[in-house]
Coordinates of C-alpha atoms (C1' of nucleotides) in Angstrom, one line a residue:
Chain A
X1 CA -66.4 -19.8 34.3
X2 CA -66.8 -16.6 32.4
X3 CA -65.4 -13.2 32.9
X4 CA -68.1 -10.9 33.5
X5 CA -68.1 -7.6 33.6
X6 CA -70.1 -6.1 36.5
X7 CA -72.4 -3.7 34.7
X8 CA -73.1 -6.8 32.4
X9 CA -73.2 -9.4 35.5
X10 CA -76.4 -7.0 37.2
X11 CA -78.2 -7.8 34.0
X12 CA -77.5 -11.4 33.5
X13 CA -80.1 -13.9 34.5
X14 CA -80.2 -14.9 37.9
X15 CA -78.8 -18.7 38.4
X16 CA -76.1 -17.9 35.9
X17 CA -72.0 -18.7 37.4
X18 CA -69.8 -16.0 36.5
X19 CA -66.6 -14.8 37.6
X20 CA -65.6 -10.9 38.1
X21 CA -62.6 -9.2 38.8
X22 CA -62.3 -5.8 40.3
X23 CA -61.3 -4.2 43.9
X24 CA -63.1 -3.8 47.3
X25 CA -65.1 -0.9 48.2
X26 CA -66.2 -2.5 51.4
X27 CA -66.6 -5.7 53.7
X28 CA -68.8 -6.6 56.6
X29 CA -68.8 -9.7 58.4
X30 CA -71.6 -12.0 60.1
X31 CA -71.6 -14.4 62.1
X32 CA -74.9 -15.8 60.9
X33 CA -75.4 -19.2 60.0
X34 CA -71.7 -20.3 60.7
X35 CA -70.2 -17.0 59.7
X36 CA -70.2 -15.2 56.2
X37 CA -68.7 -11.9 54.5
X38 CA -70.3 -9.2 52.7
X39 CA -67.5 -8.0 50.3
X40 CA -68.6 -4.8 47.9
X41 CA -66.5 -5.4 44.2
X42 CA -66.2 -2.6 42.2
X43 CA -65.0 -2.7 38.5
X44 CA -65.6 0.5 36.9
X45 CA -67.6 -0.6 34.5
X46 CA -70.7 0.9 36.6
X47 CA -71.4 2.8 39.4
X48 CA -72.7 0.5 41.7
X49 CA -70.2 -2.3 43.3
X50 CA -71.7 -5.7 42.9
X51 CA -72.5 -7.3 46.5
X52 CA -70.7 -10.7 46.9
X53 CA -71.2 -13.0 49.7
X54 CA -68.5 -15.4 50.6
X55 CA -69.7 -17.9 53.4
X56 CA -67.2 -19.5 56.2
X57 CA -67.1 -22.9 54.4
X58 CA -64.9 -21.5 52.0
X59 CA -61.6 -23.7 52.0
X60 CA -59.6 -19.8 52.4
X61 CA -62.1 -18.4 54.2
X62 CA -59.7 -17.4 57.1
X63 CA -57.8 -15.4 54.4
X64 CA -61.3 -13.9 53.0
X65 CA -61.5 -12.4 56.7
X66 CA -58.7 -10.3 56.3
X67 CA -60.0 -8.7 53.0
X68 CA -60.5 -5.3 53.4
X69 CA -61.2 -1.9 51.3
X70 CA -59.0 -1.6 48.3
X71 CA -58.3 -5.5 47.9
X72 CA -58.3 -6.6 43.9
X73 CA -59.9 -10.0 43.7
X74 CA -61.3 -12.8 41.8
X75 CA -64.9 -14.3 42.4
X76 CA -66.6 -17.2 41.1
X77 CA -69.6 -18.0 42.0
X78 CA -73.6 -17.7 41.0
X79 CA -75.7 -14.9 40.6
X80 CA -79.4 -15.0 42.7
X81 CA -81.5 -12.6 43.8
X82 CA -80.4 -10.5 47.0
X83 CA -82.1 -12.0 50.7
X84 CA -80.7 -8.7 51.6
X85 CA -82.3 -5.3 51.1
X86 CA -79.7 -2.9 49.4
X87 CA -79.6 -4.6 46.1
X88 CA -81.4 -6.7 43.8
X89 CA -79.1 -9.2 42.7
X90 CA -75.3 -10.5 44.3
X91 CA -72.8 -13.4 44.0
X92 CA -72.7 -16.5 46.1
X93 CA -69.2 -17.1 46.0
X94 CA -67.9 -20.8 45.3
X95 CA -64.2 -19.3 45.5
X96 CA -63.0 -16.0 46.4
X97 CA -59.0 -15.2 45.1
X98 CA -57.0 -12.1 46.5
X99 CA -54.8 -11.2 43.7
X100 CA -53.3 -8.1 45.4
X101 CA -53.6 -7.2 49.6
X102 CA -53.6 -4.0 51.0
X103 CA -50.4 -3.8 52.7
X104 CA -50.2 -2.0 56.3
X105 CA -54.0 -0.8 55.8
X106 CA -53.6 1.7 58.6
X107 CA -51.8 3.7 55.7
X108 CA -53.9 3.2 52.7
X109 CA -54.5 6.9 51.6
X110 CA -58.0 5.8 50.3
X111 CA -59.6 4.4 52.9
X112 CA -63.5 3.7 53.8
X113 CA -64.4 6.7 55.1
X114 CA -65.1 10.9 53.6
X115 CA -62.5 12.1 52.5
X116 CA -62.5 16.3 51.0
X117 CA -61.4 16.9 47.5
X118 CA -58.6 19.3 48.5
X119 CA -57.3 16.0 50.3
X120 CA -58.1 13.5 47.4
X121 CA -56.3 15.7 44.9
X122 CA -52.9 14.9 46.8
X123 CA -53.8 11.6 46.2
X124 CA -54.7 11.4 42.7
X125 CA -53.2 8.0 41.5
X126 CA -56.0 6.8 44.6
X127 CA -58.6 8.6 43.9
X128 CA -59.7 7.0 41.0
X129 CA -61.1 4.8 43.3
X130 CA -63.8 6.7 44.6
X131 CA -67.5 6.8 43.8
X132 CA -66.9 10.4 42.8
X133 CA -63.6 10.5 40.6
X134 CA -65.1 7.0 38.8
X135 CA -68.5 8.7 38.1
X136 CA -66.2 11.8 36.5
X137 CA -64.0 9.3 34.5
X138 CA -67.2 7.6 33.5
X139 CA -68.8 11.3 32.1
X140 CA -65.6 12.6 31.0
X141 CA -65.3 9.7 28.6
X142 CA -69.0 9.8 27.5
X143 CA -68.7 13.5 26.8
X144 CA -65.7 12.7 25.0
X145 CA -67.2 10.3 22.9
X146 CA -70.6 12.1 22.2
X147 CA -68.5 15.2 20.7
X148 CA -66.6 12.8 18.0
X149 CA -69.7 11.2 17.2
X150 CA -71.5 14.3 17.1
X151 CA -68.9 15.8 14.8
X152 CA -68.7 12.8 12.7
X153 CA -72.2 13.5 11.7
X154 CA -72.2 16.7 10.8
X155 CA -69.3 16.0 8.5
X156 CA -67.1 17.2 10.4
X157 CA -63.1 16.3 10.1
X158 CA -61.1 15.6 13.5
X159 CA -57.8 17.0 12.5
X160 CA -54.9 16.7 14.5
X161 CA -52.8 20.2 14.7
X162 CA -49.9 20.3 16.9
X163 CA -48.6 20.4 20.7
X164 CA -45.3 22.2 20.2
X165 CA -45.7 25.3 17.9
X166 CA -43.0 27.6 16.7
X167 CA -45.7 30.4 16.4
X168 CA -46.0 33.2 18.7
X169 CA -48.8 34.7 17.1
X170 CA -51.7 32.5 18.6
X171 CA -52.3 35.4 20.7
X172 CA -54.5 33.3 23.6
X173 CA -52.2 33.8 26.4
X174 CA -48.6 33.0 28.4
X175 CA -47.0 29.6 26.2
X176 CA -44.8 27.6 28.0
X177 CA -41.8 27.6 26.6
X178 CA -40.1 24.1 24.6
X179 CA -36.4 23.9 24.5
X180 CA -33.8 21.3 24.6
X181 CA -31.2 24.1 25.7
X182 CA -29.0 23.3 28.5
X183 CA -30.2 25.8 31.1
X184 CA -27.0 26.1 33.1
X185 CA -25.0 27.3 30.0
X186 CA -27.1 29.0 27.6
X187 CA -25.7 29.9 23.9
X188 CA -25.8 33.6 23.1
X189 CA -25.5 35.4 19.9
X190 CA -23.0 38.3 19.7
X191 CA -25.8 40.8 20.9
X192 CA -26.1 38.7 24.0
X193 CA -29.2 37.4 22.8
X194 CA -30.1 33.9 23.5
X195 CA -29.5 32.0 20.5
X196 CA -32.5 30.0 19.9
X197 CA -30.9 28.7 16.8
X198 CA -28.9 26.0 18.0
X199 CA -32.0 24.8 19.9
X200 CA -34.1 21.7 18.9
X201 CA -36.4 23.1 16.2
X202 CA -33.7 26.0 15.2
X203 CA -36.2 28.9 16.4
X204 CA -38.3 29.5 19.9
X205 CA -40.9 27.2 20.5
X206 CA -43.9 27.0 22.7
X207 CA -46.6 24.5 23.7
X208 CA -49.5 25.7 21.9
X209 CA -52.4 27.7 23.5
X210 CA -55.1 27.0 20.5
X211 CA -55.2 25.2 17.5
X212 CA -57.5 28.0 16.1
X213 CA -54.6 29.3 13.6
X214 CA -53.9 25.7 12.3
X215 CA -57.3 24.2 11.8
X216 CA -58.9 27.4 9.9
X217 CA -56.3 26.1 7.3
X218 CA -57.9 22.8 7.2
X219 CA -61.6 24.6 7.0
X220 CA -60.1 26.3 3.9
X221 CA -60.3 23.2 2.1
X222 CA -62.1 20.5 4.0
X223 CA -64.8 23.0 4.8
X224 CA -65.7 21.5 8.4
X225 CA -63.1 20.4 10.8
X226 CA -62.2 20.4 14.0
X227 CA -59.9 20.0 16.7
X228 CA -60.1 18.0 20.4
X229 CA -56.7 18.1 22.2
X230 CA -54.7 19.5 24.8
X231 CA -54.1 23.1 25.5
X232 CA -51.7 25.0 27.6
X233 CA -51.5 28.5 29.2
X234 CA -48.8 29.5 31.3
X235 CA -50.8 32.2 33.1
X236 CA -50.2 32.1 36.7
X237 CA -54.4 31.5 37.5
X238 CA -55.8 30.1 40.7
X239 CA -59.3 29.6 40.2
X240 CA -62.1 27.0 40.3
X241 CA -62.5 27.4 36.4
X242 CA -58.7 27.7 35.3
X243 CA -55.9 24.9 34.3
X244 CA -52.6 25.0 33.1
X245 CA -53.6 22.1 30.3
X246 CA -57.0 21.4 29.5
X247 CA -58.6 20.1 26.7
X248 CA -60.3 22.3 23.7
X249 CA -62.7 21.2 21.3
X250 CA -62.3 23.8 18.3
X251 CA -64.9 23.5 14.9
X252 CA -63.8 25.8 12.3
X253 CA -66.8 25.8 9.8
X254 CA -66.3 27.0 6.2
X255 CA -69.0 29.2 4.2
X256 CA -70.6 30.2 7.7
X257 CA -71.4 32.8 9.7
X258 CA -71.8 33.1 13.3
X259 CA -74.8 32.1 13.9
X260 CA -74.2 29.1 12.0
X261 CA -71.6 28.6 14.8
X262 CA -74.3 29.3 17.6
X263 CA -76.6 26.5 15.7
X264 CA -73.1 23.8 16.3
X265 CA -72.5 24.8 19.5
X266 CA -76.0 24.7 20.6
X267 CA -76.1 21.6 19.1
X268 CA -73.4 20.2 20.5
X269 CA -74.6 20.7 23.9
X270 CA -78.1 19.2 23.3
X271 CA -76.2 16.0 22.4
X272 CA -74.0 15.3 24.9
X273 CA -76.8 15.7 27.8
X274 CA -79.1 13.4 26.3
X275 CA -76.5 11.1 26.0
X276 CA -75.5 11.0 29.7
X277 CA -79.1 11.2 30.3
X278 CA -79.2 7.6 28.1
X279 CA -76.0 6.5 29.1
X280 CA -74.8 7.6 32.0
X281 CA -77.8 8.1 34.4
X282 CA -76.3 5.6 36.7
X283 CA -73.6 8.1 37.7
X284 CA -75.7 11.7 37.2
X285 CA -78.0 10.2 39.8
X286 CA -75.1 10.3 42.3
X287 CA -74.0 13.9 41.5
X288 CA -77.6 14.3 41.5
X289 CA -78.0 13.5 45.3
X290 CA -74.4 14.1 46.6
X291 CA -72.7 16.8 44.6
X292 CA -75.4 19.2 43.1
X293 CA -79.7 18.9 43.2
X294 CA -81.6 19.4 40.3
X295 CA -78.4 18.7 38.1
X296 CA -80.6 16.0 36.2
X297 CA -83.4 18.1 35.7
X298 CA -81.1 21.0 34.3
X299 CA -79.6 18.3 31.6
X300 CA -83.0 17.4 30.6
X301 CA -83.9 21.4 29.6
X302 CA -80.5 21.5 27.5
X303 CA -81.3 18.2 25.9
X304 CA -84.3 20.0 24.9
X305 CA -84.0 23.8 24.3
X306 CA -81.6 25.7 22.2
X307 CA -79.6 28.2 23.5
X308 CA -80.9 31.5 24.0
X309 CA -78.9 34.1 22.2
X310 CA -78.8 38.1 23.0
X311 CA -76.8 40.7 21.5
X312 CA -73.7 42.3 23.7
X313 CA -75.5 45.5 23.9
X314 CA -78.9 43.8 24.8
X315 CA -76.9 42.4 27.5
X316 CA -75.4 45.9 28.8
X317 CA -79.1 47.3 29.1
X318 CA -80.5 43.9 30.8
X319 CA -77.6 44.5 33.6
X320 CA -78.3 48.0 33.6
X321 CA -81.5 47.8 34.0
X322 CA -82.0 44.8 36.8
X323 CA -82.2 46.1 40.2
X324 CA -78.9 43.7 41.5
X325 CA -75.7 45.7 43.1
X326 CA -72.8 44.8 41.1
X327 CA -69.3 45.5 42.5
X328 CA -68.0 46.5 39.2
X329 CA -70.3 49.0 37.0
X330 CA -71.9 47.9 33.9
X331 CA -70.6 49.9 30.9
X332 CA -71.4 49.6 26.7
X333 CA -67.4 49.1 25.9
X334 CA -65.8 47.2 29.0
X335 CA -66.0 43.6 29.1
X336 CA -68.5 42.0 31.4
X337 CA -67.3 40.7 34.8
X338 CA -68.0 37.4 36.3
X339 CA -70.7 38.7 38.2
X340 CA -72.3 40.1 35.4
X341 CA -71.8 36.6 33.1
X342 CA -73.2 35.0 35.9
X343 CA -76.1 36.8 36.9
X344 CA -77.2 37.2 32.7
X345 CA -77.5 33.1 32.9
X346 CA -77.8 32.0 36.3
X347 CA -80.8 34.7 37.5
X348 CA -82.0 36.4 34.5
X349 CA -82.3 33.7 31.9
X350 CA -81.6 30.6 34.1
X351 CA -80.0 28.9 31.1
X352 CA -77.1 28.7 28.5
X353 CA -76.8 32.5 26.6
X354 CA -74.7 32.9 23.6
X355 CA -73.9 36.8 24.0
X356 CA -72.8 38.2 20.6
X357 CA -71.5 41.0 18.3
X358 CA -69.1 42.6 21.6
X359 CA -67.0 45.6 21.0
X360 CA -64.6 45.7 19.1
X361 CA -61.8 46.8 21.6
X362 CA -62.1 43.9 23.6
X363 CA -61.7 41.0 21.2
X364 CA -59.0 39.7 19.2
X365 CA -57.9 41.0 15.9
X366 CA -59.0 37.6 13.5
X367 CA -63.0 38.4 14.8
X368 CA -64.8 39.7 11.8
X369 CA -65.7 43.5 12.0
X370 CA -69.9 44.5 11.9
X371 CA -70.6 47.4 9.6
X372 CA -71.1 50.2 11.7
X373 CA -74.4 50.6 13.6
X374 CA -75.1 46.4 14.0
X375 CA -77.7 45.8 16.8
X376 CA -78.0 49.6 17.1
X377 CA -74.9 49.5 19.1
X378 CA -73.0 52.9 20.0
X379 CA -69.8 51.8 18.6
X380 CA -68.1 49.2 16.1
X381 CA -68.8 45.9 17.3
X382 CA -67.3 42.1 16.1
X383 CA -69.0 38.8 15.3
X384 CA -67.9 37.3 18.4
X385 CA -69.8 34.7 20.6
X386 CA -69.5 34.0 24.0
X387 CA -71.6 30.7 25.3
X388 CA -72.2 31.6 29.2
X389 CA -73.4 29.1 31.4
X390 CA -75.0 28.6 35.1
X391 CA -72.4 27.1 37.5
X392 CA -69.1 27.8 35.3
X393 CA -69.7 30.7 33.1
X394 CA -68.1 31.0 30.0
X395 CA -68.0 27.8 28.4
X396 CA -67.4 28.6 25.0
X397 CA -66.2 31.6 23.0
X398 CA -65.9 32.0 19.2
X399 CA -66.2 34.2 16.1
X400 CA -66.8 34.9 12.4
X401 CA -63.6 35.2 11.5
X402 CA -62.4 38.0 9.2
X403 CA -62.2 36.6 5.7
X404 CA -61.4 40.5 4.0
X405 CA -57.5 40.5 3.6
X406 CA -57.3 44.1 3.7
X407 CA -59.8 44.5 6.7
X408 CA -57.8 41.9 8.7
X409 CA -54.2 43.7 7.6
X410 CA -55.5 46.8 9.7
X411 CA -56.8 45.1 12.5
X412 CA -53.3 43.8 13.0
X413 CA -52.1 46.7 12.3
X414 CA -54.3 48.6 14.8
X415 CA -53.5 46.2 17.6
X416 CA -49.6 46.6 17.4
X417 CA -48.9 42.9 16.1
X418 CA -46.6 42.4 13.4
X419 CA -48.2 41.6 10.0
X420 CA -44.9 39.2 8.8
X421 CA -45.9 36.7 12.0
X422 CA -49.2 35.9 10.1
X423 CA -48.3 35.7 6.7
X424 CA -49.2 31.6 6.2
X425 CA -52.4 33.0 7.7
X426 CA -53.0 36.0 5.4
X427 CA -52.4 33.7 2.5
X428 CA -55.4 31.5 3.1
X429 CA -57.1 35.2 2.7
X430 CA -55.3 36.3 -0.5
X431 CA -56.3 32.7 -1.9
X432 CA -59.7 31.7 -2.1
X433 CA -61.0 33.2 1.0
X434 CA -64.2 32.5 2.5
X435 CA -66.7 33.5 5.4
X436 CA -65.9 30.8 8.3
X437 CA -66.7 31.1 11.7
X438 CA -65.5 28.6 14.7
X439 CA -65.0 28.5 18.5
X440 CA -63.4 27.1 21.3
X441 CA -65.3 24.9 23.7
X442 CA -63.4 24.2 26.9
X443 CA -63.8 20.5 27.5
X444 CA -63.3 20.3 31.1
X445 CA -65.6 23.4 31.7
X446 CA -68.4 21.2 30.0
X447 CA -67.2 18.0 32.3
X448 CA -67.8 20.5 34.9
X449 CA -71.1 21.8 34.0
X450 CA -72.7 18.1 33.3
X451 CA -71.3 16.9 36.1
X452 CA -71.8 19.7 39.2
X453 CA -68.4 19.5 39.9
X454 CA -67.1 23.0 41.4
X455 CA -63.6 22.5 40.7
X456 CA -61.9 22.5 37.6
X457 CA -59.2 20.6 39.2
X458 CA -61.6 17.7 39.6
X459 CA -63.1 16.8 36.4
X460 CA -59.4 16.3 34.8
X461 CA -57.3 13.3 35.9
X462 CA -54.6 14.8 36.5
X463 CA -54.6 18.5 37.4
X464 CA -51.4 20.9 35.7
X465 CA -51.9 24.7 37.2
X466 CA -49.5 26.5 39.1
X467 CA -47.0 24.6 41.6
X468 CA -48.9 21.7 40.5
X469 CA -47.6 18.8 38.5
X470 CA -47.2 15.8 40.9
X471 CA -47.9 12.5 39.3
Chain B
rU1 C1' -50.6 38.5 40.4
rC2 C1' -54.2 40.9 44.1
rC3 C1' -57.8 40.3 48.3
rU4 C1' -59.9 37.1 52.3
rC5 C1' -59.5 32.7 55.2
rC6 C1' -56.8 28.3 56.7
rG7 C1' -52.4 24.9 58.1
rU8 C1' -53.0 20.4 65.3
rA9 C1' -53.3 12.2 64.9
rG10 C1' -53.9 8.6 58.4
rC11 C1' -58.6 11.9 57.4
rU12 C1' -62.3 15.9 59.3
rC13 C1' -61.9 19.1 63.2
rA14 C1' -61.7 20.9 68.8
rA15 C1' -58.4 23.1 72.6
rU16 C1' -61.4 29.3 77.4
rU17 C1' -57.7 35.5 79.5
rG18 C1' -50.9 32.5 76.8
rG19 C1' -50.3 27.4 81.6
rU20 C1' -47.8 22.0 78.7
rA21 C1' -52.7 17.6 73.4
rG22 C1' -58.5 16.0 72.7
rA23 C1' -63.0 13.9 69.9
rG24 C1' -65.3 11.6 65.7
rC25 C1' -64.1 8.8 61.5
rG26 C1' -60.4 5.5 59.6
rA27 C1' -56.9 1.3 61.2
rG28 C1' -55.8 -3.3 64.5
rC29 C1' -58.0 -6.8 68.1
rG30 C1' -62.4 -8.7 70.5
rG31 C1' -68.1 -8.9 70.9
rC32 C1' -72.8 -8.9 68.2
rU33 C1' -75.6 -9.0 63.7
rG34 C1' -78.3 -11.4 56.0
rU35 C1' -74.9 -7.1 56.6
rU36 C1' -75.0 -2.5 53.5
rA37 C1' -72.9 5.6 56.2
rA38 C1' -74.0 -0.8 60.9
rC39 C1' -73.5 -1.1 66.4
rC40 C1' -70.6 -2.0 71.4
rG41 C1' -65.7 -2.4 73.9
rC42 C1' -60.3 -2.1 74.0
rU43 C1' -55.6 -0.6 71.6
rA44 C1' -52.0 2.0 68.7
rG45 C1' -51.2 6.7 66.6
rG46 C1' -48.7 13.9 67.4
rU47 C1' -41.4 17.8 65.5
rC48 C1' -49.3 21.5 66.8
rA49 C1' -46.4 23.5 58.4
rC50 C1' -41.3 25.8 58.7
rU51 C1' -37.8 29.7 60.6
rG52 C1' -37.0 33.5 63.9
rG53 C1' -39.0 36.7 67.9
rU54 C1' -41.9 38.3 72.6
rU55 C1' -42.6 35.7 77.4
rC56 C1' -41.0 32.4 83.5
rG57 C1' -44.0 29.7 80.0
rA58 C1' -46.4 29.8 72.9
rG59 C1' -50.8 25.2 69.3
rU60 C1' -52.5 30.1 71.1
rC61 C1' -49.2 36.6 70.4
rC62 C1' -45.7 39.1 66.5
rA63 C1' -42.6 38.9 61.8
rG64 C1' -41.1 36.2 57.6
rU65 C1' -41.2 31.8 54.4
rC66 C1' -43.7 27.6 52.3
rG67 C1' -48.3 25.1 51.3
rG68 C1' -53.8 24.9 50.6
rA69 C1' -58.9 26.9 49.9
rG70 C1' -62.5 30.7 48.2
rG71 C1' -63.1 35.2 45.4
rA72 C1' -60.9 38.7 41.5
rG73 C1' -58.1 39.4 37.0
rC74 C1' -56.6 36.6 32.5
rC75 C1' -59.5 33.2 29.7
rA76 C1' -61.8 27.9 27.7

RNA sequence: UCCUCCGUAGCUCAAUUGGUAGAGCGAGCGGCUGUUAACCGCUAGGUCACUGGUUCGAGUCCAGUCGGAGGAGCCA
């Protein structure tokens, strides 16, 4: 008999004999008509578990009894239409093969019942298992795949810039660091430094924090690229919206500007929720019902409406204006608080906002400087972006980057960094430099957003962030 | 890193003014049933996070440590 996958098996004509392969959700038992066993078989390829019902003139139907949640197993059988209520179609079961018990169930971590996901993240090589972490699995890959295709046709380039960097400059956060130094007997230089060049690479290195710095060299000649990989931040951040490793998708986009950026970005979101909504609406029907309401109907608007985009300074007077008590004041210069982010998206606008052109003292030095006066703004702003959204908050943030050689030398100048760290950088300026804008897209932050999921923590398989690193 | 809350059975939680440990779910066994968050009965299961202190007596009060959650900052 064929293999049959069990999202193909529920479309397969009834009558057909298949076999699938997958592990038990759940079994109930009747004693009806002789005695027979409703076993629930879950394979991942779907949502739903495929009902099989295995009757007591099975020649091992004594073992079948003893199947319980979290059995794998073999079933042959024929598909027909359900006598039952709760489904339309299930397997009659000529043969039902346990290829791996549950041993001492009274200590499977997993078993049928609710379970919270503070618990469920303890048990993460488990919870896999669950109608929830498949469903995120199942969207995480989707999304996954809808950005490369995406890219792909926009002529975009996925390049592949790397883990370990010897830079210091990327300027995003803590690194962790990378060294194959013995830690209980460190070699110093005669200054009592540590002397980093008898270590791996011959210099300090660090897991990178953003492939910004690499891929703009790629824009400089491939004119649209971008990256999709890990990330890493050492910075010691417990929050619902924070990992230590996460993944970043960053475009870098030659002979652009940023609203050229917005238009991707914008994009980009439009395409991967109508492709869960095509694809995936099997599993956004459960976070639907069991994990946030109206989450479908909230895909459906960003499938169909670009995102609304505001000026920093539009922003300030909208918060200053709206009759809501803040805890932190709102004030043209200082960066917006959470509270601020989220009320701009989740009450005024109810929808993505791209707020751009923020002040220049609060951005990083490669953001390309406004001529003074932009947006009427009351001081020197930069072409930055910040892509806010309900439920997570900022989901994206970009720039124009600044192209001018001598514009970008004082910026790094002005912010106390040292101009020799960037000079690979500062060449792609002094040769054949170009307006390009790009941003960074947190990838896990999106999961979150098309999924309802309120943790960060669970929307990545396995979660790195402080004292965290089991499995 | 800061603020708030929490840590008791495999899981989710109770336990009165400090008086010596309880339920539901899960698991095992039995009953019933084309079942589907099933239902009924029985059984097993505890170093009350750890260390120290107060007290005749601490799950309960105090101090410290460790761990978790939510919020803030940093950011994606």
């Amino acid at each position: 008999m064929a293999w049959m996958k069990i999202k193909d098996a529920f479309k397969a004509q009834a009558g057909v004999e298949l076999t699938i392969k997958g592990w038990v959700r759940t079994k109930r038992d009747s004693k009806a008509d002789g005695g027979l066993s409703f076993i629930a078989v879950n394979d991942g390829t779907c949502f739903d578990p495929i009902q099989v019902v295995a009757r007591h003139d099975l020649s091992n139907y004594e073992e079948v009894a003893k199947i319980g949640t979290g059995c794998s197993v073999e079933v042959d059988g024929v598909l027909v239409e359900s006598q039952g209520k709760g489904q339309s179609v299930e397997i009659q079961a000529t043969a039902v093969r346990v290829i791996g018990w549950v041993q001492d169930p009274d200590t499977y971590p997993a078993s049928n019942k609710r379970h919270s996901f503070e618990y469920l993240r303890e048990i993460a090589h488990l919870r896999t298992r669950t109608n929830t972490f498949g469903s995120v699995a199942r969207v995480r890959h989707a999304l996954s795949q809808s950005i490369h295709r995406f890219m792909d046709e926009q002529d975009f380039y996925w390049v592949h810039t790397p883990i370990i960097t010897g830079s210091d400059c990327e300027g995003a956060g803590e690194m962790f660091r990378v060294s194959t130094l013995d830690f209980c007997n460190i070699p110093k230089t005669d200054d009592g430094q540590v002397d980093f060049s008898q270590d791996f690479f011959g210099k300090e290195s660090h897991l990178t924090v953003s492939g910004q710095l690499n891929v703009e060299t790629y824009a400089s000649s491939l004119s649209r690229v971008y990256t999709f990989g890990p990330t890493f931040r050492a910075e010691n951040s417990n929050t619902t919206r924070h990992l230590a490793e996460f993944w970043m998708i960053e475009p870098e986009i030659a002979f652009a500007d940023l609203h050229d950026n917005i238009e991707l970005a914008s994009g980009m979101l439009r395409t991967c929720a109508s492709d869960l909504l095509e694809r995936r609406m099997d599993d956004l029907e459960f976070f639907d019902l069991r994990i946030e309401k109206g989450l479908i109907d909230r895909l459906k608007m960003i499938a169909e409406a670009p995102v609304k985009t505001i000026t920093y300074t539009e922003a300030i007077k909208i918060l200053e204006g709206c009759n809501e008590k803040f805890e932190y004041d709102v004030k043209w210069g200082s960066d917006m608080q959470s509270e601020h982010e989220r009320y701009l998206t989740e009450k005024h606008f109810k929808q993505p906002v791209a707020v751009i052109n923020y002040p220049k003292d609060i951005k990083a030095f490669y953001m390309r400087l406004n001529d003074e006066g932009t947006d009427g703004a009351p001081g020197q702003t930069v072409a930055a972006v910040d892509i806010l959204v309900p439920g997570v908050g900022e989901m994206v943030g970009g720039s124009q980057r600044e192209e001018r050689l001598d514009v970008l030398d004082s910026r790094i100048t002005e912010m106390g960094l040292d101009i020799e760290d960037y000079w690979w950088y500062r060449d792609l300026r002094k040769y054949g430099t170009v307006p390009h804008a790009g941003y960074g897209l947190g990838f896990e932050r999106l999961v979150q957003f098309c999924t309802g999921m309120q943790n960060i923590r669970d929307v990545i398989p396995f979660p790195r962030a402080p004292r965290q690193a089991e499995f």
